[in-house]
PDB file of C-alpha atoms in Angstrom:
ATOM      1  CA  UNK A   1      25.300 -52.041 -46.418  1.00 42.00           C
ATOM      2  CA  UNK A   2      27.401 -49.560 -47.273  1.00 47.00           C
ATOM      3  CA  UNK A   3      29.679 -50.403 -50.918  1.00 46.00           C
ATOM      4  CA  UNK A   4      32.938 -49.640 -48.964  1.00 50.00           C
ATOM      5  CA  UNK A   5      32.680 -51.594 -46.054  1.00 54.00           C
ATOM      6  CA  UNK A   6      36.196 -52.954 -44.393  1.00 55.00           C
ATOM      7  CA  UNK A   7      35.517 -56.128 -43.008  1.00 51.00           C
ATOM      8  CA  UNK A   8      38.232 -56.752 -40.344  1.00 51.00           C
ATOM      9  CA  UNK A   9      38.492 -59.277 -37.891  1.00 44.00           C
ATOM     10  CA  UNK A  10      41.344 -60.689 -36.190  1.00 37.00           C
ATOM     11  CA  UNK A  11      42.253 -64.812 -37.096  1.00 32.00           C
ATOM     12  CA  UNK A  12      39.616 -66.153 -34.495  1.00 27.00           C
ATOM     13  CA  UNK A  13      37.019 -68.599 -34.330  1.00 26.00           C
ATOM     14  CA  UNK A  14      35.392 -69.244 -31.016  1.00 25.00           C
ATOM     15  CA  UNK A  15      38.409 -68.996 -29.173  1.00 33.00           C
ATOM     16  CA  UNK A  16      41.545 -66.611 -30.741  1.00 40.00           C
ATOM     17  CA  UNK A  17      43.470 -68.597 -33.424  1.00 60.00           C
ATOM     18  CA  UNK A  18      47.356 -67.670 -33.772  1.00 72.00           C
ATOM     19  CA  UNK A  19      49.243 -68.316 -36.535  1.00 86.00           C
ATOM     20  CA  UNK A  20      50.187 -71.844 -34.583  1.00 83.00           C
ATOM     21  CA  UNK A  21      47.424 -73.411 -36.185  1.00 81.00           C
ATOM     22  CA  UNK A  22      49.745 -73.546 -39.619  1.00 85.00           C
ATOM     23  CA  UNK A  23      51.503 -76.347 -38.954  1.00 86.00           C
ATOM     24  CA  UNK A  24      53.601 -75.067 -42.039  1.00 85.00           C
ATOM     25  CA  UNK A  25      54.309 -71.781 -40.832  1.00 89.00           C
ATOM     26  CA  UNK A  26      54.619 -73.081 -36.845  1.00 90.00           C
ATOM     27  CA  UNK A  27      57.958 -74.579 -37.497  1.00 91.00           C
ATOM     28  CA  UNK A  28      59.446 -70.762 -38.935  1.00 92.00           C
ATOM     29  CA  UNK A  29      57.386 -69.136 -36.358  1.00 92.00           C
ATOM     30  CA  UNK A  30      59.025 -70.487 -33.385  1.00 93.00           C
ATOM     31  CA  UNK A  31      62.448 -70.549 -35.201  1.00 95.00           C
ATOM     32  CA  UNK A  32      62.762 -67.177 -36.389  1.00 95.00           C
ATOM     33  CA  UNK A  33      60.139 -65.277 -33.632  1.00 94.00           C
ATOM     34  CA  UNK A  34      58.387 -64.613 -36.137  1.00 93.00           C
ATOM     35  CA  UNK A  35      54.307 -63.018 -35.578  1.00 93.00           C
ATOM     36  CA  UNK A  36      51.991 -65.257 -33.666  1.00 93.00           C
ATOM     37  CA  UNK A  37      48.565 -63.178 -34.622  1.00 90.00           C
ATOM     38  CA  UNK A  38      47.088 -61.647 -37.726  1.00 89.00           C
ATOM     39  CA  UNK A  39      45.000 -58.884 -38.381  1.00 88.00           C
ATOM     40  CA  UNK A  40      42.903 -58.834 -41.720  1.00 87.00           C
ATOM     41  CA  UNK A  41      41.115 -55.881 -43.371  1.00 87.00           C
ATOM     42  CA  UNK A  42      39.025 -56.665 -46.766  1.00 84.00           C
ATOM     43  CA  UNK A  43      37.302 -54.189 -48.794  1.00 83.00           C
ATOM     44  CA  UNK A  44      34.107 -56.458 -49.917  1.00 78.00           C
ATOM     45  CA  UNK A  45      33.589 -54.311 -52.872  1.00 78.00           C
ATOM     46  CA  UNK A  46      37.129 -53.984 -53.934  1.00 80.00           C
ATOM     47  CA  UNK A  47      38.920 -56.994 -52.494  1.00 80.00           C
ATOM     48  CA  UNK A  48      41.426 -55.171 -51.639  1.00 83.00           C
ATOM     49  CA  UNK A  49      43.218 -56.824 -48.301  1.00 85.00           C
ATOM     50  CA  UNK A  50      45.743 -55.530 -45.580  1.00 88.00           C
ATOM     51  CA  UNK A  51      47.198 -57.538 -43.624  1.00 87.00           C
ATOM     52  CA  UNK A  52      48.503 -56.851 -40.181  1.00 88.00           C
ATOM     53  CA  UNK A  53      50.479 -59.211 -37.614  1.00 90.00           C
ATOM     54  CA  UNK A  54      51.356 -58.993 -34.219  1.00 91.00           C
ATOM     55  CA  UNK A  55      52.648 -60.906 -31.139  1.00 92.00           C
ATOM     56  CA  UNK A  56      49.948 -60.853 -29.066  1.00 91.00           C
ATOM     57  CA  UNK A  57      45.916 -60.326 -29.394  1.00 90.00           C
ATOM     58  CA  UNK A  58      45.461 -56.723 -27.691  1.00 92.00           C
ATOM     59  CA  UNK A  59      43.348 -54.201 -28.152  1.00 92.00           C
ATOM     60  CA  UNK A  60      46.636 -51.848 -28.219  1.00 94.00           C
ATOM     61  CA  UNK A  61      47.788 -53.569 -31.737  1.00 93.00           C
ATOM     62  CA  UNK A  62      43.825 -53.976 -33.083  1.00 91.00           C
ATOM     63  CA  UNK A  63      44.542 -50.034 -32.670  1.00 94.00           C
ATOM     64  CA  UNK A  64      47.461 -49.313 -34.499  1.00 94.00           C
ATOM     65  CA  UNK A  65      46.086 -52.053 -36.977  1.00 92.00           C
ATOM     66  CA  UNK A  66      43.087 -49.578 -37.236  1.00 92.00           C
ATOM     67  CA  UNK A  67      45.318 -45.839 -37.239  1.00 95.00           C
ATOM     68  CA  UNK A  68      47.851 -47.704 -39.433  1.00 94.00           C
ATOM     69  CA  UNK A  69      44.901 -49.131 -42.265  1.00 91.00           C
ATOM     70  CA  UNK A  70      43.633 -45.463 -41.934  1.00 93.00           C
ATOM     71  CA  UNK A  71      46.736 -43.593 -42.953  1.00 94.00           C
ATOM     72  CA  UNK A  72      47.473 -46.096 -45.753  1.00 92.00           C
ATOM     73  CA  UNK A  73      44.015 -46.058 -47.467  1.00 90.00           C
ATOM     74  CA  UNK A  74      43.871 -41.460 -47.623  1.00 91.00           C
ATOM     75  CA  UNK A  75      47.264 -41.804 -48.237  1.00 92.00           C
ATOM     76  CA  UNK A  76      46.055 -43.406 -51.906  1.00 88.00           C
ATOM     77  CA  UNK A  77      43.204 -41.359 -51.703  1.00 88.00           C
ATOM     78  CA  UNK A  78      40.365 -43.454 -50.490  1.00 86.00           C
ATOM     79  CA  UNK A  79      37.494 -41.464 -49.096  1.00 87.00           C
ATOM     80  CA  UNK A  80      36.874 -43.191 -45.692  1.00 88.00           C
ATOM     81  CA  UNK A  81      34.211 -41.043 -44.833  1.00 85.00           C
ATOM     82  CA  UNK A  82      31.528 -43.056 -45.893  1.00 83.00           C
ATOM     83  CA  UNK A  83      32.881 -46.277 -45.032  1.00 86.00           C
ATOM     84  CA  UNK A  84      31.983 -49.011 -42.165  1.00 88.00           C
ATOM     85  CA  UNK A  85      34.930 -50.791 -39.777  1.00 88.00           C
ATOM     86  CA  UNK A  86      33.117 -53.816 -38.839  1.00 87.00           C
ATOM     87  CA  UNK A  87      34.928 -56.494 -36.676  1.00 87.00           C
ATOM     88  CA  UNK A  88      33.833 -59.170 -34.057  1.00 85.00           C
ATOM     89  CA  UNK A  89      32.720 -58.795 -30.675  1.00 86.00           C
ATOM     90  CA  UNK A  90      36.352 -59.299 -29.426  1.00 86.00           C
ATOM     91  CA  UNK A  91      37.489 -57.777 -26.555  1.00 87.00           C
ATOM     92  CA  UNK A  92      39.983 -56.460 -28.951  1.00 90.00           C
ATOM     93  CA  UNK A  93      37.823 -54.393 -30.821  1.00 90.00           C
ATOM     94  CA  UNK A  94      35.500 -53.850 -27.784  1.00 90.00           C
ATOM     95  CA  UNK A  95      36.920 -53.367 -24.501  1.00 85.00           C
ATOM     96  CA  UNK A  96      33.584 -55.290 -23.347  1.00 79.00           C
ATOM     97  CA  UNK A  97      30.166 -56.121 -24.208  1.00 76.00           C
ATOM     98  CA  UNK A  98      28.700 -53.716 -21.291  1.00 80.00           C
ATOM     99  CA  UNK A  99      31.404 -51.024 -21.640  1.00 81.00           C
ATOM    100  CA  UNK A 100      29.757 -47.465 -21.560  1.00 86.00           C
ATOM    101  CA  UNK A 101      32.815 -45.839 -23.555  1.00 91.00           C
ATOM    102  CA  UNK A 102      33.764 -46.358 -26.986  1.00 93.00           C
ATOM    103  CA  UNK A 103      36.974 -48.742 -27.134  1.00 94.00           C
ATOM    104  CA  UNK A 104      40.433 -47.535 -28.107  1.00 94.00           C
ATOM    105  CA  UNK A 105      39.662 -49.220 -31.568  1.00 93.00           C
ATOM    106  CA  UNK A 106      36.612 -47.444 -32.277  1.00 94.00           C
ATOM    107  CA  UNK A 107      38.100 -44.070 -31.534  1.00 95.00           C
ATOM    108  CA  UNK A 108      40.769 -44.791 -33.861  1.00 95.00           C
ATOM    109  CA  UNK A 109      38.311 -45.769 -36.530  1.00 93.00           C
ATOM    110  CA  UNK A 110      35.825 -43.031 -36.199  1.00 94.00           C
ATOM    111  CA  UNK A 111      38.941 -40.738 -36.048  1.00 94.00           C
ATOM    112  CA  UNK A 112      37.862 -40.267 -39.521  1.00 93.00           C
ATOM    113  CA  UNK A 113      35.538 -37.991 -40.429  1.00 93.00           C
ATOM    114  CA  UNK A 114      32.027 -39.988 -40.911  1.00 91.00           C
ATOM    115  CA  UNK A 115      33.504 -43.627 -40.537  1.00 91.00           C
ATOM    116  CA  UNK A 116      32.107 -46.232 -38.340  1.00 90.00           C
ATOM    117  CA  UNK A 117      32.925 -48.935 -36.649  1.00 91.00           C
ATOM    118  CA  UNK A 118      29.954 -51.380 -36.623  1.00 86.00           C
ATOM    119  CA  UNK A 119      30.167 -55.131 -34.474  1.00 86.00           C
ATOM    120  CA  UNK A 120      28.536 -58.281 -35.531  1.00 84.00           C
ATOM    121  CA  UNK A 121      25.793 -59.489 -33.591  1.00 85.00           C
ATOM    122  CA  UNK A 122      26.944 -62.059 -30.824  1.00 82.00           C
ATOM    123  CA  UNK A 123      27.277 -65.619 -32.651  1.00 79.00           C
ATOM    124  CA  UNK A 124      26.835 -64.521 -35.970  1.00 79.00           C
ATOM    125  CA  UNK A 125      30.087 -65.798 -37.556  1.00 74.00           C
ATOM    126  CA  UNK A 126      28.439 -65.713 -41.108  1.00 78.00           C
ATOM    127  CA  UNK A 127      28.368 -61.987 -41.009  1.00 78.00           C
ATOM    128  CA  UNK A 128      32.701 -62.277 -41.069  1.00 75.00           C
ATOM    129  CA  UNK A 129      32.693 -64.984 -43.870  1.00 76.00           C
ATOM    130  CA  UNK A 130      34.469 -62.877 -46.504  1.00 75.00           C
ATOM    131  CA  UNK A 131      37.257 -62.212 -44.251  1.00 77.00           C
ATOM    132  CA  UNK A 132      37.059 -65.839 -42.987  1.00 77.00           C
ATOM    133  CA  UNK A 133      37.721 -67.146 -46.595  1.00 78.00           C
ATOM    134  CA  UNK A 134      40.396 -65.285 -47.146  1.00 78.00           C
ATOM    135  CA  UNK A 135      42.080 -66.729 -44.146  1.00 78.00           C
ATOM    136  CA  UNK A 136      41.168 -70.221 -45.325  1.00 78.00           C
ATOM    137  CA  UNK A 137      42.826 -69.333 -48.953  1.00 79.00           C
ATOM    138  CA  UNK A 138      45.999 -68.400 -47.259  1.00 80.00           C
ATOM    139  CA  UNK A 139      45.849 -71.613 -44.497  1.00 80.00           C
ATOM    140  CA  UNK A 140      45.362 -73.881 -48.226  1.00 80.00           C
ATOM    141  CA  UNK A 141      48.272 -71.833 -50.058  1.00 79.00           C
ATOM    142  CA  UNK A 142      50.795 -72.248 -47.001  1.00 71.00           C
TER     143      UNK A 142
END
């Protein structure tokens, strides 16, 4: 594996977790609209994270997530050319499982230069843990 892989996934389990499921952060949520999803992005070597939130799961805000996370990291002079996007299976990320074109997502991530955007295989949760802990520190903290 590549030493400046970006792990991101979007707060999900089986089924797509929201924010909601902080009863802490519920009560503000529906109070003050604030953002019902995030997006995570860890570098596993680094630990550096970004953070990303939206009102709805969508494969158009997984892509400005992914243009957005792009810009940022050249912008400080990260060399994303050898790096690996890897998310979930999510439609998302995906489009679908039998889709024959690469996803909005994917373009955005292999926009750069010798970057890829690699998927989990199906049911492998494990391979998402480091991103999965950091949402569990943050559920703990709230």
């Amino acid at each position: 594996m590549c030493p400046y892989t970006y792990y991101t996934v979007m707060r999900k389990s089986k089924d797509p977790r929201y924010l909601n499921d902080i009863p802490e952060y519920y009560s503000q949520m529906m109070r003050k609209g604030l953002p019902k999803i995030q997006f995570t992005a860890r570098n596993v070597t680094s630990g550096l994270i970004y953070l990303g939130f939206a009102e709805e799961r969508s494969a158009t805000n997984a892509t400005l997530f992914a243009r957005y996370l792009n810009r940022e990291l050249q912008a400080r002079g990260a060399d994303l050319s050898q790096t690996v996007r890897q998310t979930d299976n999510g439609s998302e990320y995906i489009n679908h499982v039998k889709a024959k074109n690469p996803s909005p997502y994917t373009i955005a991530v292999e926009d750069v230069k010798n970057q890829i955007h690699s998927t989990i295989p199906p049911g492998a949760h494990t391979f998402q843990s480091d991103v999965e802990t950091v949402h569990n520190i943050i559920e703990v903290e709230f």
